[in-house]
Amino acid sequence: MEQKKKELLVLEDILGSNKKIAGEIKKKLEKHGILAVNLLSAPGSGKTSLLEKIGLKLKDNYRLGVIEGDIETERDADRIRKIGLPAWQITTHGACHLEARMLAKIFDQIPADLNFLFIENVGNLVCPASFDLGEGLRSVLLSVPEGDDKPKKYPEAFLTSQVLVLTKCDLLPYLPFDTDRVIKEALEINPHLKVFKTSATTGEGLDELCAFLEEELKQRLSQHA
Amino acid sequence: MHELSLVADLFTIIEQQANLAGAKKVTKVVVSVGELSGVVPELFRSAFLSYKKRTIADKARLQLKMVKIKFKCRSCGQEITARNIRDESFSYVCPACGSKDMELVAGRDLYLEKLEIEI
């Protein structure tokens, strides 16, 4: 029998299945009034240290939870549990990013009465930017030792975030890091970025960051009330 | 290196579409790749080659159509396109009116555009 060739127009989003699950997670989070914050950065930028410090500041007045994404080990979740917060570890066993379906698998374990759910993505400034997790806020961290040329080299992470947290700012006197250049280039990519200069060691900027998160939560609660 | 998981999702769509159309074979797969989609074309291609074995698309050719980054100014409507993602001279500021309120209108998406099938 003769083979017939045919062209089939599809136009289907390859990330569609992730986006669909992310949309379902987002709906649940909004229903329960939980503000989920997805933290993106290169490995070693200080995501866990930042969470430890802001966790201690927020935990007396809010109910917090942390999802830890790592390729292997429970180490980060253990650090968060040590400061008295519930933490759920997702080990991706090789995958370089979290996907919405990984979150969906553990979502039943997340208490519905949380105020903040922090999601620490796998350390990687590239791949996690492509995967929506249903978060309410996306935050990109950039540490001073990484260098001030990163925003234009990794535009997707900066373009898709609403918050930029510069970390390890206590090292500024020792390293050739031009804060103004970073902020200027990041804002050229995404003029809506809210920028915070922080240090988990000295505590610089953490009160401002917490105040911003509290205000975001308040605004969202009034919007969905 | 998230290309393998994207290719796995791509094959879910390929198999669904091929089954719906009653295809015996998929001979060509055309994917549109935004330059800001976070996909490295070479890695996507090698992931496709290893994944396609023992699927309905085992003999299929992969065509990647790169889509350039394009912004539209919300203030004056001017559209600007980057030469490529590594275009250092590219600014996210509107060259016509200086506004920073730019909306990304192309370059982020990754989608299966079309299939060539044998029926």
XYZ file of C-alpha atoms in Angstrom:
344
model
C 0.000 0.000 0.000
C 1.252 3.448 -0.862
C 2.261 5.700 2.011
C 0.554 9.048 2.060
C 2.380 11.992 3.555
C 0.496 14.713 5.319
C 1.367 17.841 7.202
C -0.276 18.343 10.556
C -0.452 21.803 12.076
C -0.209 21.434 15.861
C 0.824 24.712 17.557
C 0.947 23.242 21.040
C 2.996 24.660 23.898
C 5.624 22.108 24.947
C 5.582 23.567 28.456
C 1.778 23.346 28.421
C 1.511 20.393 30.802
C 3.762 22.150 33.330
C 1.796 25.385 32.954
C -1.487 23.546 33.511
C -0.311 21.964 36.778
C 1.233 25.285 37.849
C -2.131 26.944 37.224
C -3.868 24.410 39.485
C -1.289 24.977 42.244
C -1.682 28.732 41.894
C -5.450 28.443 42.305
C -5.095 26.365 45.487
C -2.544 28.780 46.937
C -4.778 31.764 46.234
C -7.799 29.998 47.722
C -5.923 29.404 50.966
C -4.342 32.872 50.979
C -0.800 31.491 50.819
C 1.896 33.631 49.214
C 4.394 31.291 47.547
C 7.820 32.713 46.763
C 10.029 30.880 44.266
C 13.732 31.555 44.891
C 16.065 31.245 41.912
C 19.828 31.583 41.905
C 23.130 29.950 41.109
C 24.379 27.370 43.644
C 25.974 28.999 46.674
C 24.277 32.384 46.326
C 22.860 32.074 49.814
C 19.234 31.034 49.288
C 19.123 28.813 52.375
C 20.985 31.342 54.546
C 18.565 34.072 53.478
C 15.597 31.820 54.269
C 17.020 30.974 57.695
C 17.339 34.664 58.528
C 14.009 35.904 57.185
C 12.338 32.775 58.558
C 13.458 33.753 62.071
C 12.153 37.294 61.566
C 8.754 36.276 60.205
C 7.960 33.119 62.159
C 6.555 34.787 65.281
C 3.816 36.548 63.359
C 3.208 34.247 60.381
C 2.903 30.575 59.572
C 5.739 29.614 57.253
C 6.752 26.570 55.263
C 9.708 25.858 53.021
C 10.049 23.527 50.057
C 13.673 22.683 49.353
C 14.653 21.630 45.861
C 17.989 19.888 45.499
C 19.516 17.313 43.247
C 20.447 15.134 46.232
C 20.378 15.149 50.086
C 18.069 16.537 52.810
C 20.723 18.985 54.017
C 18.864 22.200 53.245
C 15.566 20.946 54.672
C 17.425 19.961 57.862
C 18.834 23.487 58.179
C 15.333 24.951 57.914
C 13.870 22.445 60.435
C 16.607 23.455 62.896
C 15.102 26.939 63.130
C 11.712 25.392 63.867
C 10.024 25.645 60.480
C 8.355 22.830 58.550
C 10.351 21.898 55.458
C 9.701 19.487 52.623
C 12.637 18.282 50.579
C 12.233 17.495 46.903
C 15.260 15.655 45.582
C 15.275 15.715 41.809
C 17.970 13.013 41.381
C 19.749 14.804 38.603
C 17.169 17.230 37.256
C 18.486 20.789 37.285
C 15.198 22.527 38.163
C 11.865 22.030 39.927
C 8.764 21.360 37.848
C 5.161 21.962 38.848
C 4.403 18.227 38.833
C 7.116 17.633 41.479
C 5.369 20.146 43.714
C 1.957 18.671 42.989
C 3.166 15.315 44.348
C 3.875 16.712 47.816
C 1.238 19.419 47.815
C -1.149 17.461 50.061
C 1.434 17.626 52.835
C 1.434 21.435 52.850
C -0.863 22.804 55.587
C -3.631 24.987 54.148
C -3.228 27.586 56.899
C 0.257 28.785 55.898
C 0.860 32.458 55.164
C 4.144 32.096 53.306
C 5.457 29.137 51.349
C 9.042 29.611 50.255
C 10.208 27.390 47.421
C 13.971 27.143 47.171
C 14.653 26.011 43.632
C 17.614 23.884 42.570
C 20.746 26.064 42.441
C 20.907 27.055 38.772
C 20.388 30.447 37.190
C 19.230 29.048 33.844
C 16.777 26.149 33.780
C 14.437 26.944 36.715
C 13.438 30.185 34.963
C 11.546 28.182 32.312
C 9.253 26.381 34.766
C 6.323 28.132 36.389
C 5.542 26.544 39.763
C 2.350 28.479 40.401
C 4.206 30.872 42.703
C 2.869 34.304 43.573
C 6.293 35.914 43.519
C 9.508 34.961 41.817
C 12.719 36.202 43.320
C 16.168 35.986 41.798
C 19.193 36.122 44.102
C 22.604 37.326 43.006
C 25.531 37.193 45.407
C 28.376 39.698 45.349
C 31.107 37.057 44.705
C 29.337 35.916 41.516
C 30.179 39.167 39.756
C 28.290 42.160 38.472
C 27.911 40.998 34.861
C 25.207 38.391 35.455
C 21.862 40.021 34.580
C 22.570 40.345 30.862
C 24.214 36.913 30.767
C 21.165 35.214 32.299
C 18.327 37.455 31.146
C 15.473 34.968 31.525
C 15.830 34.652 35.305
C 15.796 38.454 35.684
C 13.024 38.974 33.162
C 10.625 36.536 34.821
C 11.243 37.656 38.424
C 9.543 40.427 40.359
C 12.227 40.709 43.026
C 16.027 40.892 42.867
C 17.864 40.184 46.107
C 21.562 41.022 46.123
C 23.135 38.803 48.789
C 26.452 38.783 50.684
C 26.639 42.587 50.454
C 28.944 42.567 53.500
C 31.650 41.445 51.026
C 31.334 44.578 48.880
C 34.448 46.264 50.373
C 36.584 43.292 49.331
C 35.380 42.542 45.809
C 35.211 44.486 42.554
C 31.419 44.430 42.346
C 29.651 47.454 40.918
C 26.239 47.501 42.593
C 25.009 50.393 40.452
C 25.909 48.516 37.259
C 24.057 45.383 38.370
C 20.953 47.297 39.322
C 21.047 49.357 36.119
C 21.442 46.307 33.881
C 18.829 44.288 35.774
C 16.336 47.149 35.475
C 17.068 47.463 31.761
C 15.938 43.871 31.375
C 13.026 44.235 33.760
C 12.149 47.751 34.945
C 9.556 46.370 37.382
C 12.124 44.509 39.511
C 12.075 45.423 43.188
C 15.709 45.403 44.377
C 17.007 44.603 47.883
C 20.621 44.762 49.062
C 21.093 42.223 51.804
C 23.549 40.335 53.940
C 22.574 37.289 55.964
C 25.763 37.834 58.022
C 25.182 41.439 59.100
C 21.404 41.451 58.687
C 21.537 44.366 56.220
C 18.350 44.802 54.202
C 16.480 41.902 55.780
C 13.929 44.064 57.598
C 13.137 45.859 54.337
C 12.738 42.538 52.513
C 10.447 41.155 55.224
C 8.367 44.337 55.231
C 7.970 44.029 51.473
C 6.853 40.379 51.759
C 4.357 41.253 54.505
C 2.924 44.055 52.367
C 2.645 41.729 49.332
C 0.788 39.156 51.442
C -1.565 41.827 52.784
C -2.322 43.154 49.304
C -3.017 39.718 47.874
C -5.284 38.787 50.784
C -7.348 41.918 50.265
C -7.503 41.256 46.502
C -8.799 37.713 46.948
C -10.982 38.373 49.958
C 20.216 20.649 30.940
C 16.429 20.619 31.290
C 16.090 19.850 27.585
C 15.497 16.136 28.214
C 12.394 16.794 30.309
C 11.116 19.212 27.657
C 11.687 16.583 24.976
C 9.755 14.051 27.097
C 6.796 16.472 27.137
C 7.228 17.058 23.403
C 6.921 13.324 22.750
C 3.742 13.105 24.823
C 2.221 15.694 22.455
C 3.663 14.008 19.330
C 2.175 10.626 20.276
C -1.230 12.132 21.108
C -1.387 14.069 17.852
C -0.116 11.183 15.735
C -2.667 8.806 17.252
C -5.506 11.265 16.723
C -4.563 11.639 13.072
C -4.160 7.883 12.593
C -0.488 8.234 11.646
C 1.728 5.210 10.994
C 4.908 7.228 11.247
C 6.000 10.731 12.084
C 8.641 11.792 9.574
C 9.301 15.379 10.557
C 8.888 17.454 13.702
C 8.980 21.252 13.558
C 9.560 23.037 16.861
C 9.563 26.774 17.359
C 12.196 27.855 19.907
C 12.207 31.339 21.391
C 15.714 32.677 21.968
C 14.637 33.488 25.528
C 12.918 30.147 26.121
C 15.962 28.869 27.976
C 16.472 26.072 25.477
C 19.890 25.322 24.010
C 19.162 24.090 20.469
C 22.117 21.652 20.353
C 21.064 20.032 23.635
C 17.439 19.883 22.566
C 18.496 18.183 19.349
C 20.627 15.543 21.053
C 17.888 14.886 23.617
C 15.448 14.450 20.707
C 17.769 11.986 18.971
C 18.106 9.759 22.008
C 14.427 9.983 22.919
C 12.974 9.213 19.504
C 14.206 5.614 19.420
C 11.366 3.097 19.689
C 8.719 5.785 19.247
C 6.405 6.532 16.336
C 8.893 9.245 15.397
C 11.997 7.031 15.342
C 12.915 8.137 11.825
C 11.762 11.722 12.198
C 13.853 14.750 11.347
C 13.793 17.622 13.783
C 13.577 21.163 12.468
C 14.149 23.940 14.991
C 12.860 27.384 14.066
C 14.521 30.029 16.201
C 12.294 32.948 17.171
C 14.032 36.239 17.931
C 13.379 38.285 21.045
C 10.933 41.052 20.288
C 9.725 43.796 22.595
C 6.895 46.228 22.088
C 6.851 49.614 23.785
C 3.708 50.073 25.867
C 4.011 53.855 25.568
C 4.470 54.413 21.832
C 3.932 51.005 20.250
C 7.412 50.771 18.688
C 8.627 47.192 18.216
C 12.287 46.256 18.600
C 13.975 42.981 17.786
C 17.302 41.762 19.161
C 19.780 40.541 16.531
C 20.386 37.533 18.745
C 20.354 36.685 22.426
C 24.010 37.633 22.827
C 23.475 41.006 21.180
C 25.407 43.230 23.644
C 24.137 46.441 22.103
C 20.550 45.419 22.695
C 18.829 47.621 25.215
C 15.500 46.942 26.828
C 14.719 50.634 26.585
C 12.533 51.927 23.750
C 14.785 53.506 21.088
C 11.922 55.711 19.882
C 10.617 57.318 23.071
C 13.008 56.193 25.826
C 10.284 54.413 27.810
C 11.285 51.442 29.922
C 7.804 50.011 29.855
C 8.499 47.298 27.311
C 6.453 44.176 26.835
C 8.074 40.989 25.586
C 5.964 39.896 22.623
C 8.116 37.144 21.134
C 11.029 34.954 22.087
C 9.885 33.187 25.252
C 7.749 30.432 23.791
C 8.591 26.868 22.964
C 5.993 25.030 20.960
C 5.412 22.174 18.602
C 4.510 23.900 15.380
C 3.784 21.012 13.030
C 4.340 17.374 12.236
C 4.793 15.581 8.964
C 3.140 12.182 9.144
C 2.602 9.077 7.034
C -0.881 7.645 7.067
